[in-house]
Coordinates of C-alpha atoms and ligand atoms in Angstrom, one line a residue:
M1 CA 104.9 131.8 85.3
T2 CA 103.4 128.4 84.7
V3 CA 105.1 125.0 85.0
A4 CA 104.2 122.3 82.5
V5 CA 104.4 118.6 83.5
I6 CA 104.5 115.9 80.7
G7 CA 103.7 112.5 82.1
A8 CA 101.7 114.1 84.8
T9 CA 99.5 111.2 85.7
G10 CA 102.4 108.7 86.2
H11 CA 104.0 107.6 89.4
V12 CA 106.6 110.4 89.6
G13 CA 104.7 113.0 87.4
S14 CA 101.7 113.0 89.6
E15 CA 103.7 113.5 92.7
I16 CA 105.4 116.4 91.0
V17 CA 102.0 118.1 90.1
R18 CA 100.8 117.7 93.7
G19 CA 104.1 119.1 95.1
L20 CA 104.0 122.1 92.7
L21 CA 100.4 122.8 93.8
K22 CA 101.3 122.6 97.6
R23 CA 104.0 125.3 96.7
G24 CA 101.4 127.5 95.2
E25 CA 102.7 127.2 91.7
A26 CA 100.6 127.3 88.5
V27 CA 100.7 124.0 86.8
D28 CA 99.8 123.0 83.2
A29 CA 99.4 119.1 83.1
L30 CA 99.6 118.1 79.4
V31 CA 97.9 114.7 79.3
R32 CA 96.2 112.4 76.8
D33 CA 93.2 111.5 78.9
A34 CA 91.9 114.7 80.6
N35 CA 89.0 113.0 82.3
G36 CA 91.3 110.5 83.9
A37 CA 93.5 113.3 85.1
R38 CA 90.6 115.1 86.6
R39 CA 89.6 111.9 88.4
M40 CA 93.2 111.8 89.7
F41 CA 93.7 115.3 90.7
G42 CA 90.2 116.9 91.1
E43 CA 90.1 120.5 90.0
P44 CA 92.4 122.2 92.5
D45 CA 93.2 125.9 92.2
G46 CA 96.3 126.3 90.1
L47 CA 96.0 123.2 88.0
K48 CA 95.1 123.3 84.3
I49 CA 94.6 120.0 82.8
R50 CA 95.2 120.3 79.0
S51 CA 94.4 117.4 76.7
T52 CA 97.4 117.4 74.4
Q53 CA 98.5 115.5 71.3
L54 CA 102.0 114.8 72.5
D55 CA 102.8 113.3 69.0
D56 CA 101.8 116.5 67.2
P57 CA 104.7 119.2 67.6
S58 CA 102.3 122.0 66.7
D59 CA 99.9 121.2 69.5
V60 CA 102.9 120.8 71.9
T61 CA 104.2 124.1 70.7
E62 CA 100.8 125.7 71.6
A63 CA 100.8 124.0 75.0
L64 CA 104.3 125.2 75.9
K65 CA 103.8 128.9 74.9
G66 CA 104.8 131.0 77.9
I67 CA 105.9 128.2 80.1
R68 CA 108.9 128.7 82.1
T69 CA 110.0 125.3 83.3
I70 CA 109.0 121.7 82.3
F71 CA 109.1 118.4 84.0
I72 CA 109.0 115.3 81.8
A73 CA 108.4 111.8 83.4
M74 CA 107.8 109.1 80.8
G75 CA 109.2 106.0 79.6
S76 CA 112.4 106.1 77.5
V77 CA 111.7 103.6 74.7
G78 CA 109.0 103.1 72.0
I79 CA 106.3 105.7 71.8
Q80 CA 107.1 107.3 75.0
G81 CA 110.7 107.8 73.9
V82 CA 109.5 109.5 70.8
L83 CA 107.1 111.7 72.7
Q84 CA 109.9 112.8 75.0
R85 CA 112.1 113.7 72.1
I86 CA 109.2 115.8 70.5
A87 CA 108.7 117.6 73.8
I88 CA 112.6 118.4 74.1
S89 CA 112.7 119.6 70.4
V90 CA 109.7 121.8 70.8
A91 CA 111.0 123.2 74.1
S92 CA 114.4 124.1 72.3
T93 CA 112.2 126.5 70.2
I94 CA 110.4 128.4 73.0
S95 CA 112.3 131.3 74.4
S96 CA 110.4 131.5 77.6
I97 CA 111.6 128.1 78.7
E98 CA 114.4 128.5 81.3
Q99 CA 114.8 124.8 82.2
V100 CA 113.6 121.3 81.2
T101 CA 114.0 118.6 84.0
R102 CA 113.7 115.2 83.0
L103 CA 113.2 111.9 84.9
S104 CA 116.0 109.6 83.6
V105 CA 117.7 106.5 85.4
L106 CA 120.9 105.7 87.4
N107 CA 123.7 104.8 85.0
A108 CA 122.1 106.3 82.0
S109 CA 125.0 105.6 79.5
A110 CA 125.5 104.1 76.0
N111 CA 127.7 101.5 77.8
S112 CA 125.1 100.1 80.1
L113 CA 123.7 96.7 79.7
G114 CA 120.3 98.2 80.6
I115 CA 118.2 99.1 77.5
N116 CA 116.6 101.9 79.6
Q117 CA 119.8 103.3 80.5
R118 CA 120.9 103.3 76.8
A119 CA 117.6 104.9 75.8
H120 CA 117.8 107.7 78.5
D121 CA 121.4 108.5 77.3
S122 CA 120.2 108.8 73.8
I123 CA 117.5 111.3 74.9
D124 CA 120.2 113.3 76.7
R125 CA 122.2 113.4 73.6
L126 CA 119.2 115.0 71.7
A127 CA 118.8 117.6 74.4
S128 CA 122.6 118.3 74.4
A129 CA 122.6 118.7 70.6
L130 CA 119.6 121.1 70.7
A131 CA 121.3 123.0 73.5
V132 CA 117.9 123.1 75.5
P133 CA 118.5 124.3 79.0
Y134 CA 118.3 121.0 80.8
S135 CA 118.8 118.9 84.0
T136 CA 118.0 115.3 84.8
I137 CA 117.2 113.2 87.8
R138 CA 118.7 109.9 87.6
P139 CA 117.1 107.4 90.1
A140 CA 118.0 103.8 91.1
I141 CA 115.2 101.2 90.6
F142 CA 112.0 102.2 92.5
Q143 CA 111.1 100.4 95.7
L144 CA 107.7 100.1 94.0
S145 CA 109.2 97.4 91.6
L146 CA 109.0 95.1 94.6
L147 CA 105.2 95.1 94.4
A148 CA 105.5 93.0 91.1
A149 CA 106.3 90.2 93.5
G150 CA 103.2 90.5 95.3
H151 CA 101.1 87.9 93.4
Q152 CA 103.8 85.1 93.6
V153 CA 104.7 85.9 97.2
R154 CA 101.2 85.6 98.3
A155 CA 100.8 82.4 96.4
S156 CA 104.0 80.5 97.2
R157 CA 106.3 82.6 99.4
T158 CA 108.8 82.8 96.6
W159 CA 109.7 85.3 93.9
T160 CA 111.4 84.3 90.7
G161 CA 114.0 86.4 89.0
L162 CA 117.3 86.3 87.0
A163 CA 119.5 88.5 89.2
D164 CA 120.4 86.4 92.3
S165 CA 123.4 88.7 93.0
G166 CA 124.2 92.3 92.2
R167 CA 122.7 95.0 94.5
V168 CA 120.6 98.1 94.0
A169 CA 119.9 100.9 96.5
L170 CA 116.2 100.9 95.8
I171 CA 114.6 104.3 96.1
D172 CA 111.0 105.4 97.0
H173 CA 109.3 107.0 94.1
R174 CA 108.0 109.8 96.4
D175 CA 111.5 110.6 97.2
V176 CA 112.4 110.6 93.4
A177 CA 109.6 113.2 93.1
E178 CA 110.6 115.3 96.0
A179 CA 114.2 115.7 94.7
G180 CA 112.7 116.2 91.2
L181 CA 110.6 119.0 92.5
R182 CA 113.6 120.7 94.2
V183 CA 115.6 120.4 90.9
L184 CA 112.7 121.8 88.9
T185 CA 112.3 124.7 91.1
E186 CA 115.8 125.7 92.3
P187 CA 118.0 127.3 89.6
A188 CA 121.1 126.5 91.5
L189 CA 120.5 122.7 90.7
W190 CA 119.9 123.4 87.0
G191 CA 122.2 122.2 84.3
Q192 CA 123.2 119.0 86.1
H193 CA 122.6 115.3 86.3
H194 CA 121.4 114.2 89.8
D195 CA 122.1 110.6 90.6
L196 CA 119.5 109.5 93.3
T197 CA 119.7 106.2 95.3
G198 CA 118.1 105.0 98.3
P199 CA 120.0 104.4 101.6
V200 CA 121.4 101.0 101.2
P201 CA 122.2 98.6 98.3
V202 CA 120.5 95.2 98.5
S203 CA 120.2 92.3 96.2
W204 CA 116.7 90.8 95.3
P205 CA 117.4 87.7 97.8
E206 CA 118.3 90.3 100.5
A207 CA 115.2 92.4 99.6
L208 CA 113.3 89.2 100.3
E209 CA 115.0 88.7 103.7
L210 CA 113.8 92.1 104.8
L211 CA 110.2 91.1 103.5
S212 CA 110.5 87.8 105.4
A213 CA 111.2 89.7 108.6
E214 CA 108.2 92.1 107.9
L215 CA 105.9 89.1 107.3
G216 CA 107.3 86.8 110.0
E217 CA 107.5 84.0 107.3
T218 CA 110.3 83.0 105.0
V219 CA 110.2 84.2 101.4
T220 CA 112.6 82.7 99.1
F221 CA 114.2 84.0 95.8
R222 CA 114.2 81.4 92.9
T223 CA 116.7 81.9 90.2
A224 CA 115.3 81.5 86.7
T225 CA 116.9 81.0 83.4
V226 CA 116.2 83.5 80.8
P227 CA 113.5 81.5 79.0
E228 CA 111.7 80.6 82.2
F229 CA 111.9 84.2 83.3
L230 CA 110.6 85.5 80.0
A231 CA 107.8 82.8 80.0
R232 CA 106.9 84.1 83.6
L233 CA 106.6 87.8 82.3
I234 CA 104.6 86.8 79.3
N235 CA 102.3 84.6 81.3
A236 CA 101.7 87.5 83.7
G237 CA 100.6 89.6 80.8
I238 CA 103.6 91.8 80.7
P239 CA 103.8 93.6 77.2
A240 CA 106.7 92.3 75.1
G241 CA 108.7 95.7 75.2
E242 CA 108.4 96.0 78.9
A243 CA 109.6 92.3 79.3
E244 CA 112.6 93.0 77.1
L245 CA 113.4 96.1 79.5
L246 CA 112.9 93.8 82.6
I247 CA 115.3 91.1 81.2
A248 CA 118.0 93.7 80.4
R249 CA 117.5 95.3 83.8
E250 CA 118.5 92.1 85.4
W251 CA 121.5 91.7 83.4
A252 CA 122.6 95.2 84.5
V253 CA 122.0 94.3 88.3
L254 CA 123.9 91.0 87.9
A255 CA 126.7 93.0 86.4
G256 CA 126.9 95.1 89.6
E257 CA 126.1 98.4 87.6
N258 CA 123.9 99.6 90.4
D259 CA 125.8 98.6 93.5
Y260 CA 126.6 102.0 95.0
T261 CA 124.9 104.8 96.8
T262 CA 125.1 108.7 96.5
D263 CA 124.4 111.3 98.9
S264 CA 122.5 113.5 96.2
F265 CA 119.1 113.0 97.8
Q266 CA 120.3 114.1 101.1
Q267 CA 122.3 117.1 99.6
I268 CA 119.1 118.2 97.7
T269 CA 116.4 117.7 100.3
G270 CA 118.4 117.9 103.6
R271 CA 117.0 114.4 104.8
S272 CA 117.8 110.7 104.4
P273 CA 116.0 108.7 101.7
R274 CA 113.2 106.4 102.9
R275 CA 114.2 103.0 103.9
L276 CA 113.2 99.7 102.2
E277 CA 112.1 98.4 105.4
D278 CA 109.5 101.2 105.8
F279 CA 108.3 100.7 102.2
L280 CA 107.6 96.9 102.9
H281 CA 106.0 97.7 106.1
E282 CA 103.7 100.3 104.4
H283 CA 102.8 97.6 101.6
R284 CA 102.7 94.6 103.8
A285 CA 99.1 93.7 102.7
E286 CA 100.1 93.3 99.2
F287 CA 102.5 90.5 100.1
A288 CA 100.7 89.0 103.0
Ligands
LIG301 N1 110.4 102.0 87.6 C1 111.6 102.1 88.1 O1 112.1 101.3 88.8 C2 112.5 103.3 87.5 C3 113.7 103.5 88.0 C4 114.5 104.6 87.6 C5 114.0 105.5 86.5 N2 112.8 105.0 86.0 C6 112.2 105.8 84.9 O2 111.0 106.4 85.2 C7 110.3 106.6 84.0 C8 108.9 106.2 84.2 O3 108.3 106.9 85.4 P1 107.1 106.6 86.0 O4 107.1 105.3 86.6 O5 106.6 107.7 86.9 O6 106.1 106.6 84.7 P2 104.6 106.0 84.5 O7 103.9 105.7 85.9 O8 104.6 104.6 83.7 O9 103.9 107.1 83.7 C9 104.1 107.4 82.4 C10 103.3 108.7 82.0 O10 103.5 108.8 80.6 C11 102.2 108.9 80.0 N3 102.1 108.1 78.8 C12 102.5 107.0 78.5 N4 102.2 106.7 77.2 C13 101.7 107.8 76.8 C14 101.3 108.2 75.3 N5 101.3 107.2 74.3 N6 100.7 109.4 75.2 C15 100.7 110.2 76.1 N7 101.1 110.0 77.4 C16 101.5 108.7 77.7 C17 101.2 108.1 81.0 O11 99.9 108.7 80.9 P3 98.6 107.8 81.2 O12 98.4 107.9 82.6 O13 97.6 108.4 80.3 O14 98.9 106.3 80.8 C18 101.8 108.6 82.4 O15 101.4 109.9 82.7 C19 111.0 105.9 82.8 O16 111.7 106.7 82.1 C20 112.1 105.0 83.6 O17 113.3 104.8 82.9 C21 112.0 104.1 86.4

């Protein structure tokens, strides 16, 4: 039976699609831009790229007929949060669906300072109210987030942020997808929230120390006020909604909400999560 992936062209969703195909699974990628998806994946055996109106419940119903499991990997707020809710609502009406696995975030909770964490909690509540068969993976901030520093680091060997303390065990998004694939395909892991972290919590200044060691040059963290930080984000062309998420994310980091590790990744995959040092080495050119 086929697996459907929603958010199939994103960082995590695209890795899930590739991982499923490697396992020989049949995959339906429900996308808004079929040509873009074909450019991304080609036309491998087992993959059906289905142009889908994700805001139209009847089209989503049609797309999910006969599907056994679904992976959802999208943003939690605004239109993407609405599309996730539509997909979950439709899934709850389709009897062939045995599990919906969703990409959430570490500390998803109504009490978090993070807007993203609160929004994911709200989506979980819908899934619970509809009694959809359901699991989530809840990763820490992705190592990929550090690439946002690339431009400033290249220009001035500095990076400006709000959170000069508070640690996060940053995780490689490919590890997130690997664990997500296991949860999606192994019924023993269904019906649970899986909290995923990288190996070691670091603050942003500590992450820059690792980057300094990689580059052989000192990169310094500059602490901004909220108005300064906001101005930087807007000047960099970050959309308003995303800027709001990033500011709230910094408050959550400062409050120490993310300062812990779990062994879930090791338990699920049987290996250690990738190290930040290795990510920085791999992406050295983007900072040098
Ligand atoms: N970044 C982090 O550090 C981090 C950490 C923990 C958890 N998370 C969670 O991860 C999730 C984001 O995952 P990601 O980075 O893999 O996502 P992403 O790369 O931003 O991908 C988003 C996906 O949603 C699709 N999409 C967006 N808007 C759409 C629309 N209006 N209609 C149809 N499709 C739409 C995109 O399609 P197109 O390709 O067509 O745009 C893409 O496939 C969020 O829920 C976040 O909370 C992120």
